[in-house]
mmCIF file of C-alpha atoms and ligand atoms in Angstrom:
data_model
loop_
_atom_site.group_PDB
_atom_site.id
_atom_site.type_symbol
_atom_site.label_atom_id
_atom_site.label_comp_id
_atom_site.label_asym_id
_atom_site.label_seq_id
_atom_site.Cartn_x
_atom_site.Cartn_y
_atom_site.Cartn_z
ATOM 1 C CA UNK N 290 0.000 0.000 0.000
ATOM 2 C CA UNK N 291 1.481 3.335 -1.082
ATOM 3 C CA UNK N 292 1.367 5.765 1.838
ATOM 4 C CA UNK N 293 2.282 9.450 1.839
ATOM 5 C CA UNK N 294 3.462 10.575 5.286
ATOM 6 C CA UNK N 295 3.553 14.345 5.733
ATOM 7 C CA UNK N 296 6.264 14.923 8.303
ATOM 8 C CA UNK N 297 8.466 17.401 10.099
ATOM 9 C CA UNK N 298 7.616 16.092 13.578
ATOM 10 C CA UNK N 299 8.898 13.544 16.090
ATOM 11 C CA UNK N 300 5.748 11.474 15.496
ATOM 12 C CA UNK N 301 6.294 11.340 11.728
ATOM 13 C CA UNK N 302 9.878 10.182 12.223
ATOM 14 C CA UNK N 303 8.738 7.527 14.722
ATOM 15 C CA UNK N 304 6.070 6.279 12.303
ATOM 16 C CA UNK N 305 8.645 6.198 9.502
ATOM 17 C CA UNK N 306 10.827 3.959 11.680
ATOM 18 C CA UNK N 307 7.878 1.609 12.285
ATOM 19 C CA UNK N 308 7.058 1.435 8.578
ATOM 20 C CA UNK N 309 10.649 0.863 7.495
ATOM 21 C CA UNK N 310 11.067 -2.710 6.346
ATOM 22 C CA UNK N 311 7.339 -3.530 6.678
ATOM 23 C CA UNK N 312 6.608 -5.142 3.325
ATOM 24 C CA UNK N 313 2.886 -4.379 3.499
ATOM 25 C CA UNK N 314 3.584 -0.683 2.975
ATOM 26 C CA UNK N 315 5.434 1.508 0.492
ATOM 27 C CA UNK N 316 5.766 4.717 2.463
ATOM 28 C CA UNK N 317 7.129 8.079 1.262
ATOM 29 C CA UNK N 318 7.980 10.707 3.857
ATOM 30 C CA UNK N 319 7.538 14.325 2.803
ATOM 31 C CA UNK N 320 9.438 17.190 4.457
ATOM 32 C CA UNK N 321 8.877 20.894 3.850
ATOM 33 C CA UNK N 322 12.577 21.717 3.586
ATOM 34 C CA UNK N 323 12.531 24.187 6.483
ATOM 35 C CA UNK N 324 15.299 22.501 8.481
ATOM 36 C CA UNK N 325 18.635 22.998 6.772
ATOM 37 C CA UNK N 326 20.071 19.599 7.634
ATOM 38 C CA UNK N 327 17.212 17.142 8.240
ATOM 39 C CA UNK N 328 18.144 13.916 9.983
ATOM 40 C CA UNK N 329 18.596 10.856 7.752
ATOM 41 C CA UNK N 330 15.292 9.017 7.305
ATOM 42 C CA UNK N 331 14.712 5.254 7.306
ATOM 43 C CA UNK N 332 12.203 5.274 4.393
ATOM 44 C CA UNK N 333 12.183 6.932 0.949
ATOM 45 C CA UNK N 334 11.628 10.667 1.289
ATOM 46 C CA UNK N 335 11.088 13.818 -0.737
ATOM 47 C CA UNK N 336 11.632 17.434 0.195
ATOM 48 C CA UNK N 337 9.903 20.777 -0.556
ATOM 49 C CA UNK N 338 6.368 22.065 -1.097
ATOM 50 C CA UNK N 339 4.048 20.422 -3.628
ATOM 51 C CA UNK N 340 2.828 23.703 -5.133
ATOM 52 C CA UNK N 341 -0.436 24.193 -3.243
ATOM 53 C CA UNK N 342 -3.569 22.078 -3.467
ATOM 54 C CA UNK N 343 -3.270 21.530 -7.231
ATOM 55 C CA UNK N 344 0.350 20.423 -6.998
ATOM 56 C CA UNK N 345 -0.461 18.015 -4.199
ATOM 57 C CA UNK N 346 -3.438 16.596 -6.117
ATOM 58 C CA UNK N 347 -1.130 15.932 -9.081
ATOM 59 C CA UNK N 348 1.499 14.346 -6.846
ATOM 60 C CA UNK N 349 -1.047 12.007 -5.221
ATOM 61 C CA UNK N 350 -2.258 10.913 -8.657
ATOM 62 C CA UNK N 351 1.164 10.483 -10.236
ATOM 63 C CA UNK N 352 2.546 8.581 -7.262
ATOM 64 C CA UNK N 353 -0.621 6.419 -7.010
ATOM 65 C CA UNK N 354 -0.919 7.203 -3.308
ATOM 66 C CA UNK N 355 -3.496 5.021 -1.527
ATOM 67 C CA UNK N 356 -3.491 6.566 1.954
ATOM 68 C CA UNK N 357 -2.206 9.807 3.468
ATOM 69 C CA UNK N 358 -1.106 10.456 7.030
ATOM 70 C CA UNK N 359 -0.816 14.126 7.910
ATOM 71 C CA UNK N 360 1.679 14.096 10.768
ATOM 72 C CA UNK N 361 2.716 17.722 10.343
ATOM 73 C CA UNK N 362 3.124 19.967 13.369
ATOM 74 C CA UNK N 363 -0.067 21.140 15.151
ATOM 75 C CA UNK N 364 0.698 24.693 13.944
ATOM 76 C CA UNK N 365 1.382 23.749 10.297
ATOM 77 C CA UNK N 366 -2.158 24.762 9.390
ATOM 78 C CA UNK N 367 -1.613 25.538 5.708
ATOM 79 C CA UNK N 368 -0.345 22.061 4.877
ATOM 80 C CA UNK N 369 -3.220 20.478 6.798
ATOM 81 C CA UNK N 370 -5.773 22.613 4.912
ATOM 82 C CA UNK N 371 -4.118 21.764 1.607
ATOM 83 C CA UNK N 372 -4.107 18.025 2.139
ATOM 84 C CA UNK N 373 -7.748 18.026 3.239
ATOM 85 C CA UNK N 374 -8.650 19.798 0.009
ATOM 86 C CA UNK N 375 -6.451 17.611 -2.198
ATOM 87 C CA UNK N 376 -7.144 14.026 -1.122
ATOM 88 C CA UNK N 377 -10.547 13.522 -2.765
ATOM 89 C CA UNK N 378 -11.440 9.880 -2.042
ATOM 90 C CA UNK N 379 -8.016 8.858 -0.711
ATOM 91 C CA UNK N 380 -8.219 7.938 3.013
ATOM 92 C CA UNK N 381 -6.650 10.635 5.191
ATOM 93 C CA UNK N 382 -5.614 10.452 8.838
ATOM 94 C CA UNK N 383 -4.377 13.292 11.015
ATOM 95 C CA UNK N 384 -1.694 12.261 13.533
ATOM 96 C CA UNK N 385 -1.491 15.014 16.130
ATOM 97 C CA UNK N 386 0.082 14.777 19.554
ATOM 98 C CA UNK N 387 -2.091 15.951 22.471
ATOM 99 C CA UNK N 388 -1.717 19.550 23.621
ATOM 100 C CA UNK N 389 -0.012 20.430 26.908
ATOM 101 C CA UNK N 390 -2.291 21.325 29.788
ATOM 102 C CA UNK N 391 -1.279 23.450 32.783
ATOM 103 C CA UNK N 392 -0.438 21.820 36.122
ATOM 104 C CA UNK N 393 -0.873 23.365 39.569
ATOM 105 C CA UNK N 394 1.773 26.053 40.016
ATOM 106 C CA UNK N 395 1.971 26.930 36.317
ATOM 107 C CA UNK N 396 1.552 30.589 35.389
ATOM 108 C CA UNK N 397 0.394 30.407 31.773
ATOM 109 C CA UNK N 398 -1.084 33.311 29.812
ATOM 110 C CA UNK N 399 -3.000 31.940 26.824
ATOM 111 C CA UNK N 400 -2.845 33.952 23.593
ATOM 112 C CA UNK N 401 -4.300 33.337 20.126
ATOM 113 C CA UNK N 402 -1.289 34.528 18.078
ATOM 114 C CA UNK N 403 2.205 36.013 18.287
ATOM 115 C CA UNK N 404 0.985 39.627 18.043
ATOM 116 C CA UNK N 405 -1.006 39.030 21.238
ATOM 117 C CA UNK N 406 1.995 37.229 22.779
ATOM 118 C CA UNK N 407 4.267 40.229 22.169
ATOM 119 C CA UNK N 408 1.643 42.634 23.536
ATOM 120 C CA UNK N 409 1.119 40.510 26.665
ATOM 121 C CA UNK N 410 4.761 40.983 27.740
ATOM 122 C CA UNK N 411 3.852 44.516 28.832
ATOM 123 C CA UNK N 412 5.683 47.864 28.913
ATOM 124 C CA UNK N 413 8.536 47.032 31.318
ATOM 125 C CA UNK N 414 11.709 45.579 29.737
ATOM 126 C CA UNK N 415 12.060 41.843 30.332
ATOM 127 C CA UNK N 416 14.473 39.070 29.437
ATOM 128 C CA UNK N 417 12.276 36.816 27.277
ATOM 129 C CA UNK N 418 12.986 33.319 25.986
ATOM 130 C CA UNK N 419 11.320 32.776 22.587
ATOM 131 C CA UNK N 420 10.894 29.129 21.544
ATOM 132 C CA UNK N 421 8.451 29.690 18.698
ATOM 133 C CA UNK N 422 10.372 28.638 15.590
ATOM 134 C CA UNK N 423 11.474 31.186 13.015
ATOM 135 C CA UNK N 424 8.412 32.218 11.050
ATOM 136 C CA UNK N 425 6.776 34.592 13.524
ATOM 137 C CA UNK N 426 9.689 36.391 15.181
ATOM 138 C CA UNK N 427 8.848 39.664 13.411
ATOM 139 C CA UNK N 428 5.835 40.117 15.736
ATOM 140 C CA UNK N 429 8.295 40.994 18.521
ATOM 141 C CA UNK N 430 9.750 43.947 16.584
ATOM 142 C CA UNK N 431 6.720 45.877 17.848
ATOM 143 C CA UNK N 432 8.094 45.503 21.423
ATOM 144 C CA UNK N 433 11.785 46.385 20.972
ATOM 145 C CA UNK N 434 12.374 47.246 24.647
ATOM 146 C CA UNK N 435 12.711 43.578 25.691
ATOM 147 C CA UNK N 436 15.861 41.476 25.483
ATOM 148 C CA UNK N 437 15.002 38.326 23.503
ATOM 149 C CA UNK N 438 16.814 35.002 23.796
ATOM 150 C CA UNK N 439 15.748 33.103 20.675
ATOM 151 C CA UNK N 440 16.162 29.351 20.561
ATOM 152 C CA UNK N 441 15.606 27.708 17.183
ATOM 153 C CA UNK N 442 16.849 24.744 15.165
ATOM 154 C CA UNK N 443 18.504 26.948 12.524
ATOM 155 C CA UNK N 444 19.630 30.583 12.855
ATOM 156 C CA UNK N 445 16.705 32.902 12.020
ATOM 157 C CA UNK N 446 16.684 35.398 9.178
ATOM 158 C CA UNK N 447 18.257 38.579 10.647
ATOM 159 C CA UNK N 448 15.749 40.797 8.829
ATOM 160 C CA UNK N 449 12.927 39.355 10.938
ATOM 161 C CA UNK N 450 14.436 40.126 14.334
ATOM 162 C CA UNK N 451 13.790 42.711 17.046
ATOM 163 C CA UNK N 452 16.904 44.784 17.897
ATOM 164 C CA UNK N 453 18.059 43.246 21.181
ATOM 165 C CA UNK N 454 18.505 39.506 20.656
ATOM 166 C CA UNK N 455 20.779 36.602 21.338
ATOM 167 C CA UNK N 456 20.424 33.419 19.321
ATOM 168 C CA UNK N 457 20.787 29.866 20.545
ATOM 169 C CA UNK N 458 20.622 27.187 17.863
ATOM 170 C CA UNK N 459 19.699 23.826 19.307
ATOM 171 C CA UNK N 460 17.590 20.782 18.484
ATOM 172 C CA UNK N 461 15.527 18.967 21.112
ATOM 173 C CA UNK N 462 14.923 16.906 23.099
ATOM 174 C CA UNK N 463 15.904 19.176 25.976
ATOM 175 C CA UNK N 464 16.603 17.779 29.467
ATOM 176 C CA UNK N 465 15.171 19.364 32.588
ATOM 177 C CA UNK N 466 18.595 20.044 34.112
ATOM 178 C CA UNK N 467 19.725 21.912 31.002
ATOM 179 C CA UNK N 468 16.489 23.919 30.857
ATOM 180 C CA UNK N 469 16.859 24.953 34.498
ATOM 181 C CA UNK N 470 20.431 26.091 33.773
ATOM 182 C CA UNK N 471 19.353 28.024 30.670
ATOM 183 C CA UNK N 472 16.618 29.940 32.522
ATOM 184 C CA UNK N 473 18.926 30.625 35.456
ATOM 185 C CA UNK N 474 22.062 31.599 33.526
ATOM 186 C CA UNK N 475 20.237 33.943 31.143
ATOM 187 C CA UNK N 476 18.057 35.474 33.840
ATOM 188 C CA UNK N 477 14.895 34.610 31.900
ATOM 189 C CA UNK N 478 11.807 36.446 33.219
ATOM 190 C CA UNK N 479 9.200 35.189 30.704
ATOM 191 C CA UNK N 480 8.913 32.435 28.106
ATOM 192 C CA UNK N 481 6.907 32.633 24.898
ATOM 193 C CA UNK N 482 6.070 29.337 23.254
ATOM 194 C CA UNK N 483 3.418 27.490 21.242
ATOM 195 C CA UNK N 484 1.315 24.682 22.616
ATOM 196 C CA UNK N 485 3.189 22.082 20.593
ATOM 197 C CA UNK N 486 2.651 19.235 23.048
ATOM 198 C CA UNK N 487 4.925 16.193 23.325
ATOM 199 C CA UNK N 488 7.807 15.414 25.642
ATOM 200 C CA UNK N 489 10.809 16.647 23.643
ATOM 201 C CA UNK N 490 10.339 20.336 24.523
ATOM 202 C CA UNK N 491 8.211 20.083 27.686
ATOM 203 C CA UNK N 492 11.043 20.375 30.244
ATOM 204 C CA UNK N 493 11.179 24.176 29.913
ATOM 205 C CA UNK N 494 7.595 24.283 31.247
ATOM 206 C CA UNK N 495 8.578 22.251 34.306
ATOM 207 C CA UNK N 496 11.612 24.484 34.905
ATOM 208 C CA UNK N 497 9.423 27.596 34.509
ATOM 209 C CA UNK N 498 6.925 26.214 37.061
ATOM 210 C CA UNK N 499 9.708 25.489 39.559
ATOM 211 C CA UNK N 500 11.176 28.971 39.138
ATOM 212 C CA UNK N 501 7.875 30.884 39.035
ATOM 213 C CA UNK N 502 8.493 32.172 35.500
ATOM 214 C CA UNK N 503 5.365 33.086 33.501
ATOM 215 C CA UNK N 504 4.766 31.326 30.184
ATOM 216 C CA UNK N 505 2.947 33.046 27.332
ATOM 217 C CA UNK N 506 1.365 30.101 25.533
ATOM 218 C CA UNK N 507 0.035 30.383 21.988
ATOM 219 C CA UNK N 508 -3.058 28.216 21.814
ATOM 220 C CA UNK N 509 -3.582 25.606 19.135
ATOM 221 C CA UNK N 510 -5.574 26.398 16.043
ATOM 222 C CA UNK N 511 -9.105 24.917 16.053
ATOM 223 C CA UNK N 512 -9.257 21.157 15.437
ATOM 224 C CA UNK N 513 -9.893 20.101 11.848
ATOM 225 C CA UNK N 514 -12.748 17.887 10.694
ATOM 226 C CA UNK N 515 -10.742 14.826 9.775
ATOM 227 C CA UNK N 516 -10.188 11.456 11.442
ATOM 228 C CA UNK N 517 -7.503 11.942 14.072
ATOM 229 C CA UNK N 518 -5.240 9.898 16.334
ATOM 230 C CA UNK N 519 -2.868 11.158 19.017
ATOM 231 C CA UNK N 520 -0.001 8.696 18.694
ATOM 232 C CA UNK N 521 1.965 6.477 16.379
ATOM 233 C CA UNK N 522 0.283 3.238 17.513
ATOM 234 C CA UNK N 523 -3.095 4.721 16.547
ATOM 235 C CA UNK N 524 -1.738 5.620 13.120
ATOM 236 C CA UNK N 525 -0.327 2.140 12.623
ATOM 237 C CA UNK N 526 -3.665 0.524 13.570
ATOM 238 C CA UNK N 527 -5.461 2.827 11.095
ATOM 239 C CA UNK N 528 -3.044 1.868 8.326
ATOM 240 C CA UNK N 529 -3.417 -1.831 9.016
ATOM 241 C CA UNK N 530 -7.208 -1.537 8.907
ATOM 242 C CA UNK N 531 -6.983 0.266 5.522
ATOM 243 C CA UNK N 532 -4.517 -2.263 4.182
ATOM 244 C CA UNK N 533 -6.947 -5.068 4.997
ATOM 245 C CA UNK N 534 -4.403 -6.855 7.156
ATOM 246 C CA UNK N 535 -5.348 -8.188 10.543
ATOM 247 C CA UNK N 536 -4.886 -5.857 13.473
ATOM 248 C CA UNK N 537 -2.642 -7.332 16.171
ATOM 249 C CA UNK N 538 -4.679 -9.969 17.999
ATOM 250 C CA UNK N 539 -5.540 -9.488 21.638
ATOM 251 C CA UNK N 540 -4.724 -12.606 23.669
ATOM 252 C CA UNK N 541 -7.940 -14.667 23.985
ATOM 253 C CA UNK N 542 -9.875 -14.082 27.180
ATOM 254 C CA UNK N 543 -8.921 -16.634 29.790
ATOM 255 C CA UNK N 544 -6.352 -18.118 27.430
HETATM 256 P P1 NAP A 1099 2.576 25.369 6.807
HETATM 257 O O1 NAP A 1099 2.570 26.826 7.067
HETATM 258 O O2 NAP A 1099 1.389 24.578 7.167
HETATM 259 O O3 NAP A 1099 2.889 25.077 5.272
HETATM 260 C C1 NAP A 1099 3.442 26.023 4.387
HETATM 261 C C2 NAP A 1099 3.791 25.310 3.101
HETATM 262 O O4 NAP A 1099 4.960 24.494 3.303
HETATM 263 C C3 NAP A 1099 2.723 24.337 2.620
HETATM 264 O O5 NAP A 1099 1.700 24.999 1.921
HETATM 265 C C4 NAP A 1099 3.541 23.402 1.768
HETATM 266 O O6 NAP A 1099 3.898 24.009 0.524
HETATM 267 C C5 NAP A 1099 4.841 23.298 2.545
HETATM 268 N N1 NAP A 1099 4.855 22.178 3.483
HETATM 269 C C6 NAP A 1099 4.549 22.160 4.815
HETATM 270 N N2 NAP A 1099 4.739 20.957 5.341
HETATM 271 C C7 NAP A 1099 5.167 20.170 4.326
HETATM 272 C C8 NAP A 1099 5.566 18.794 4.233
HETATM 273 N N3 NAP A 1099 5.563 17.995 5.313
HETATM 274 N N4 NAP A 1099 5.946 18.331 3.024
HETATM 275 C C9 NAP A 1099 5.974 19.140 1.932
HETATM 276 N N5 NAP A 1099 5.642 20.436 1.950
HETATM 277 C C10 NAP A 1099 5.242 20.944 3.129
HETATM 278 O O7 NAP A 1099 3.840 24.699 7.500
HETATM 279 P P2 NAP A 1099 4.935 25.323 8.502
HETATM 280 O O8 NAP A 1099 4.255 25.747 9.754
HETATM 281 O O9 NAP A 1099 5.774 26.290 7.721
HETATM 282 O O10 NAP A 1099 5.791 24.022 8.818
HETATM 283 C C11 NAP A 1099 6.685 23.517 7.854
HETATM 284 C C12 NAP A 1099 7.178 22.164 8.328
HETATM 285 O O11 NAP A 1099 7.811 22.290 9.599
HETATM 286 C C13 NAP A 1099 6.056 21.153 8.476
HETATM 287 O O12 NAP A 1099 6.494 19.947 7.918
HETATM 288 C C14 NAP A 1099 5.851 21.027 9.976
HETATM 289 O O13 NAP A 1099 5.469 19.716 10.349
HETATM 290 C C15 NAP A 1099 7.218 21.406 10.531
HETATM 291 N N6 NAP A 1099 7.169 22.103 11.822
HETATM 292 C C16 NAP A 1099 6.384 23.216 11.968
HETATM 293 C C17 NAP A 1099 6.337 23.853 13.193
HETATM 294 C C18 NAP A 1099 5.445 25.068 13.421
HETATM 295 O O14 NAP A 1099 5.445 25.585 14.558
HETATM 296 N N7 NAP A 1099 4.697 25.542 12.434
HETATM 297 C C19 NAP A 1099 7.096 23.366 14.262
HETATM 298 C C20 NAP A 1099 7.893 22.223 14.071
HETATM 299 C C21 NAP A 1099 7.915 21.604 12.844
HETATM 300 P P3 NAP A 1099 3.031 23.768 -0.816
HETATM 301 O O15 NAP A 1099 1.790 24.561 -0.639
HETATM 302 O O16 NAP A 1099 3.936 24.275 -1.893
HETATM 303 O O17 NAP A 1099 2.777 22.290 -0.906
#
């Protein structure tokens, strides 16, 4: 069964590892090409946009794709819209990790977008850790009185930056000890992040809770109307049901 896996997330990479070598499936992993040096992948892969809905429709036809798993990031809304419009009758599953939820002691300020996040930092200069990727940094140019510590996988485009910044390039997962040290050493007074969910980047939230640092949390976009699972096992079960193969058997009761 020819499966297109839209990736760029930990979950997509984990699913690719599960599919590698499974003769029932012919998977192709698709990456946007945002990360300059993507990690090697265990299944055939392609890189770069498809050219909107029309381009994706053509690709699905030419590659005779029989099922699509959209495992893009919860905030990659354009790709998710495009694939919903392009699939036609091809079965589509959304694989999306659950959102983070606050625990007692957390001081989270929920915001709908990065403009609201920048505004919520207030008029007094702060030392702010931004872990929001690279696309939306320009929103913070409107609040140039803060010192921004930007952590991203690749160095951001300098034209998009507020004036007072330091850049840390790093790829998760991040350990709690290291996150505590980062917040302490840089004197971080607020964190701005997106509700990405997952464990790889969650330690900063624990460190912030321990240290009483407020977190400005961009909320997830509204859920889309497509069949959805929250983990890789759910995606694998969905694929096996589509492929017509037997799902893994439960041990017989009493046996
Ligand atoms: P986006 O705004 O939803 O998509 C913008 C365009 O990038 C799409 O229209 C598509 O171009 C192309 N694209 C996106 N994902 C693609 C994929 N997996 N394969 C091929 N083309 C893809 O996406 P984004 O927010 O820029 O995210 C880009 C990638 O980074 C995604 O793969 C996502 O999973 C990953 N990522 C995003 C975030 C985030 O916070 N947004 C965080 C971590 C990882 P065409 O229209 O030309 O097809």
